[in-house]
GROMACS .gro file of C-alpha atoms in nm:
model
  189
    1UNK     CA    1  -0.495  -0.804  -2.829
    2UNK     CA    2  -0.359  -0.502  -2.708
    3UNK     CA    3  -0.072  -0.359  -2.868
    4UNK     CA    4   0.196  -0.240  -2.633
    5UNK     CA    5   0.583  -0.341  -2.552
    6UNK     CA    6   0.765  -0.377  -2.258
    7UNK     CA    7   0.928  -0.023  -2.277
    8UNK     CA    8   0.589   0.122  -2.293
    9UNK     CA    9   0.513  -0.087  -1.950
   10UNK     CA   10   0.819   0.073  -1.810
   11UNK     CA   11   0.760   0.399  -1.915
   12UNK     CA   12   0.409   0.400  -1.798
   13UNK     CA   13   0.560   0.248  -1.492
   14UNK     CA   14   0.799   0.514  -1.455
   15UNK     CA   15   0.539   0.786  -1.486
   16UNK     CA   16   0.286   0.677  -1.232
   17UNK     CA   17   0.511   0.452  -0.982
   18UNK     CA   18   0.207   0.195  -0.998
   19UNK     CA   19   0.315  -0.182  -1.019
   20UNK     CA   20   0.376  -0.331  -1.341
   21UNK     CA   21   0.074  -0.602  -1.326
   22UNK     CA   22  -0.138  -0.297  -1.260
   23UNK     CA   23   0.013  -0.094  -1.594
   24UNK     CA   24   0.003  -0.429  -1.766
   25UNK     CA   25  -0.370  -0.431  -1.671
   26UNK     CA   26  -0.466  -0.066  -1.757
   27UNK     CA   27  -0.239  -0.108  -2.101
   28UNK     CA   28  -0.451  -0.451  -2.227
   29UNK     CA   29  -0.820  -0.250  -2.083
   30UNK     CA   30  -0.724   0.105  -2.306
   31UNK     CA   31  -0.560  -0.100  -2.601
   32UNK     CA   32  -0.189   0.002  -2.559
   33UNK     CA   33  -0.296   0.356  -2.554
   34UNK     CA   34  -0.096   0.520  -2.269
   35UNK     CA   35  -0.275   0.860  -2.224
   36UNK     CA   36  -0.584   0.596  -2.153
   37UNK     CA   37  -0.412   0.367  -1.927
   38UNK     CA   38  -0.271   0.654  -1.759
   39UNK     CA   39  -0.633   0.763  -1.700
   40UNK     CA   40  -0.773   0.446  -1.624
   41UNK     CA   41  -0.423   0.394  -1.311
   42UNK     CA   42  -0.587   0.719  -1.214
   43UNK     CA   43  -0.921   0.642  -1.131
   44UNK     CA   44  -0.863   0.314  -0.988
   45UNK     CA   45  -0.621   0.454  -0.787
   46UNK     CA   46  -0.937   0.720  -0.686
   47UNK     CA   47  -1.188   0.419  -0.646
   48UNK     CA   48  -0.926   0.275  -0.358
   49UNK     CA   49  -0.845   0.630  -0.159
   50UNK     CA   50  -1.088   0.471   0.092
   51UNK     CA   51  -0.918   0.148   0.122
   52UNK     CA   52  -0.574   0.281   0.188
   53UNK     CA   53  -0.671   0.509   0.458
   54UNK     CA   54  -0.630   0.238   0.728
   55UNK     CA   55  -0.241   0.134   0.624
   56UNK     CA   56   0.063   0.364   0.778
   57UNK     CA   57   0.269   0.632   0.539
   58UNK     CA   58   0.596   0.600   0.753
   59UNK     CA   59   0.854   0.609   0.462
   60UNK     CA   60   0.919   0.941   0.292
   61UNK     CA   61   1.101   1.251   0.263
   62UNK     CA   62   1.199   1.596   0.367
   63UNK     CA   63   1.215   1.896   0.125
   64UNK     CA   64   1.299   2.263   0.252
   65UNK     CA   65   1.370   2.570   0.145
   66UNK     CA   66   1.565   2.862   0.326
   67UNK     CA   67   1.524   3.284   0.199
   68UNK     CA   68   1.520   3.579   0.349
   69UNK     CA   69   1.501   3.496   0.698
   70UNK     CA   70   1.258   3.243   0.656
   71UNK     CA   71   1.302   2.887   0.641
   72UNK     CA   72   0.962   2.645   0.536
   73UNK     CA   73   1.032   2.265   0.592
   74UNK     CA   74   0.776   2.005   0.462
   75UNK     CA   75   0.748   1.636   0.515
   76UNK     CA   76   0.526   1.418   0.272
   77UNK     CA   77   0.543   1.052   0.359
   78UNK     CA   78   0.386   0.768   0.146
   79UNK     CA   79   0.413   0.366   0.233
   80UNK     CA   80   0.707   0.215   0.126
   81UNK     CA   81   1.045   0.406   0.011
   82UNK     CA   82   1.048   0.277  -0.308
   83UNK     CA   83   0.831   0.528  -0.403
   84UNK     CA   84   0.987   0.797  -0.141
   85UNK     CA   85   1.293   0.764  -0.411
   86UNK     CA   86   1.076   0.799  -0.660
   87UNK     CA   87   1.161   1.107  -0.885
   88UNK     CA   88   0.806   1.185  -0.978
   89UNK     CA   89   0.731   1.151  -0.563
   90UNK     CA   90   1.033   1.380  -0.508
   91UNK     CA   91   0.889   1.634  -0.762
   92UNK     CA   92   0.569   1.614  -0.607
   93UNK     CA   93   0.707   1.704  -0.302
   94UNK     CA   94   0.854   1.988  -0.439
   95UNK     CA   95   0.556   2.151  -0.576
   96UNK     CA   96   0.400   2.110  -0.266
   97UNK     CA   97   0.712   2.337  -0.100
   98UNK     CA   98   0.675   2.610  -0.366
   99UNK     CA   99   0.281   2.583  -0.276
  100UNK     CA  100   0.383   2.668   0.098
  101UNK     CA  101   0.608   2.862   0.074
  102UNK     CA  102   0.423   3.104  -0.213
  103UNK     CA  103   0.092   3.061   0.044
  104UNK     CA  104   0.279   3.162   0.359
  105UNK     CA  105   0.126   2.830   0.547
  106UNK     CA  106   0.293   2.746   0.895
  107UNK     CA  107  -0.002   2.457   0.987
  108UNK     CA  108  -0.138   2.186   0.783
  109UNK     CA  109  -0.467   2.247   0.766
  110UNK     CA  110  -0.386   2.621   0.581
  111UNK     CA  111  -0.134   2.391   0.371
  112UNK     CA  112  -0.347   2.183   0.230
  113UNK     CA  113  -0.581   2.452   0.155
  114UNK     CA  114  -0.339   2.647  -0.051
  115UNK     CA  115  -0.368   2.674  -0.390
  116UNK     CA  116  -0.132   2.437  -0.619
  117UNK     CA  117  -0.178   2.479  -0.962
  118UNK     CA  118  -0.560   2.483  -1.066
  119UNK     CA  119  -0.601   2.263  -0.755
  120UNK     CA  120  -0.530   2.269  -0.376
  121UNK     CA  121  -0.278   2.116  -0.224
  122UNK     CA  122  -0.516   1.830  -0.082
  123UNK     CA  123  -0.696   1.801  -0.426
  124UNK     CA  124  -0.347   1.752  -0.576
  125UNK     CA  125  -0.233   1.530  -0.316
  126UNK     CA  126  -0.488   1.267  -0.366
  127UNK     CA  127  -0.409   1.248  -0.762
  128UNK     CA  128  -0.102   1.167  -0.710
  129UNK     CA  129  -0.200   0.877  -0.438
  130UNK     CA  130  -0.423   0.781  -0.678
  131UNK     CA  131  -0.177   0.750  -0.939
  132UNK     CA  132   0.113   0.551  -0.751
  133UNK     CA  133  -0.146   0.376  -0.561
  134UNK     CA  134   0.010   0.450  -0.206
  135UNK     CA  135  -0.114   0.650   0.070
  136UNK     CA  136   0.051   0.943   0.052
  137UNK     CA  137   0.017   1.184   0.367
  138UNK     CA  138   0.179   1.578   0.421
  139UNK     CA  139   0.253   1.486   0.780
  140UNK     CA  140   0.324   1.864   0.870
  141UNK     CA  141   0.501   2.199   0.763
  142UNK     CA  142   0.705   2.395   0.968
  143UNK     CA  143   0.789   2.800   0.920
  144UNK     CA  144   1.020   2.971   1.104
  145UNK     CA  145   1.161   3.348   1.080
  146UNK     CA  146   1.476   3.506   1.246
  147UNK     CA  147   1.777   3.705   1.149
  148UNK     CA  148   1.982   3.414   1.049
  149UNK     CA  149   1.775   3.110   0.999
  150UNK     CA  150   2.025   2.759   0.921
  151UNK     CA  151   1.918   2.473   0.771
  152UNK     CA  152   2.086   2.123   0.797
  153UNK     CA  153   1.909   1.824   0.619
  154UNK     CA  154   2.039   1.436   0.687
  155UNK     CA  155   1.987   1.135   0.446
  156UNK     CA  156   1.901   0.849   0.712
  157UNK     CA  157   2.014   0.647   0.430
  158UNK     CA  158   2.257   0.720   0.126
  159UNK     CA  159   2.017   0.588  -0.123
  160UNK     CA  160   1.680   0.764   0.033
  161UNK     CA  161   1.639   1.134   0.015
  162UNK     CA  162   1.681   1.327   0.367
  163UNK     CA  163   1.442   1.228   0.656
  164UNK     CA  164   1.589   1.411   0.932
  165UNK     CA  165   1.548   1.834   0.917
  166UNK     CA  166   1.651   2.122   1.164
  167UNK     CA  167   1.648   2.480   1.199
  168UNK     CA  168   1.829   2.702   1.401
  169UNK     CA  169   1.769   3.062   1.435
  170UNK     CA  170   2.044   3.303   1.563
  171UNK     CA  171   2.116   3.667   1.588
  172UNK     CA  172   2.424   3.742   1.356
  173UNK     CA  173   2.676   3.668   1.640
  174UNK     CA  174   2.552   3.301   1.632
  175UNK     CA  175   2.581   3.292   1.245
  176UNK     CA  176   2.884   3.111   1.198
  177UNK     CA  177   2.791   2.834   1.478
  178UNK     CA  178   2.446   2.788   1.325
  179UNK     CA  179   2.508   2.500   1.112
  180UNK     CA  180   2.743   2.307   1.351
  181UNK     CA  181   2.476   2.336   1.635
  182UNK     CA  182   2.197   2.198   1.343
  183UNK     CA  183   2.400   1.893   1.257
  184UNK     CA  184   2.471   1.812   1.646
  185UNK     CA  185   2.087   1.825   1.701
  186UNK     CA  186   2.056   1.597   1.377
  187UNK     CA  187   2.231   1.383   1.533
  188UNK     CA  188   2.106   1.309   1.831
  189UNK     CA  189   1.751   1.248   1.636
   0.00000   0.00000   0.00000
């Protein structure tokens, strides 16, 4: 019998966002050994891409990042926002801003081809949906440039991160109005 206790469950858990009959399962098959069952989440989680490809990724989050007069605005989605709210999902999505903003991308397709680590984005991105066991999507990137370039993100939800993004880009003169005219548009979304 395998030797494992719940806080190793919930750690595991935790970690890969899977469901806790499925770290249950990969725990008993690898013999309590985490690093295994970690592996073993992993490639089922690969063996059922294909499966999930059908099902919607509607929940998810925004991340964005504004320097320099340029402003880069992802959205990665994945099925339910349970794992949207996931910390390890919200880190993910993080890396995957750095990734476009380091690679210059303003389209998806040149997204997912930038590099991310050892990996590409796309490489990267269907780990981690093998991992949580979701389909996870980037549903687009947007760049913008301009002398003053305002961001304003809104949480749909207190409890889920922000789902709603805009940009505006002024001249200096429009500056201090930037961020009003942002929310107002946010608003009306």
């Amino acid at each position: 019998m395998a030797n494992f206790t719940a806080a190793d469950v919930k750690a595991l858990r935790e970690q890969t966002g899977a469901g806790m009959m499925d770290v249950k399962k990969a725990l008993t098959e690898a013999d309590g050994d985490a690093e295994k069952a970690l592996e073993i989440i992993r490639l089922k989680g690969l063996k059922s891409l294909s499966k999930r490809e059908d099902r919607q990724a509607s929940a998810g989050l925004l991340v964005a990042q504004v320097a320099d007069g340029v402003g880069v605005l992802v959205e990665v989605n994945s099925e339910t926002d349970f794992v949207a709210k996931n910390q390890k999902f919200i880190d993910f999505a993080n890396e995957v801003l750095a990734a476009a903003v380091a690679s210059g991308a303003s389209d998806l397709e040149s997204l997912l081809a930038s590099p991310m680590g050892d990996e590409t984005v796309q490489d990267k991105l269907n780990s981690m949906a093998a991992v949580i066991g979701e389909k996870l999507e980037i549903r687009r990137v947007v760049r913008v440039e301009g002398e003053n370039v305002d961001l304003y993100l809104h949480q749909t939800s207190p409890d889920l991160p922000p789902q709603v993004g805009v940009f505006v880009v002024t001249d200096a003169a429009g500056a201090s109005v930037a961020h009003d005219i942002a929310m107002h548009v946010a608003a009306y979304m």
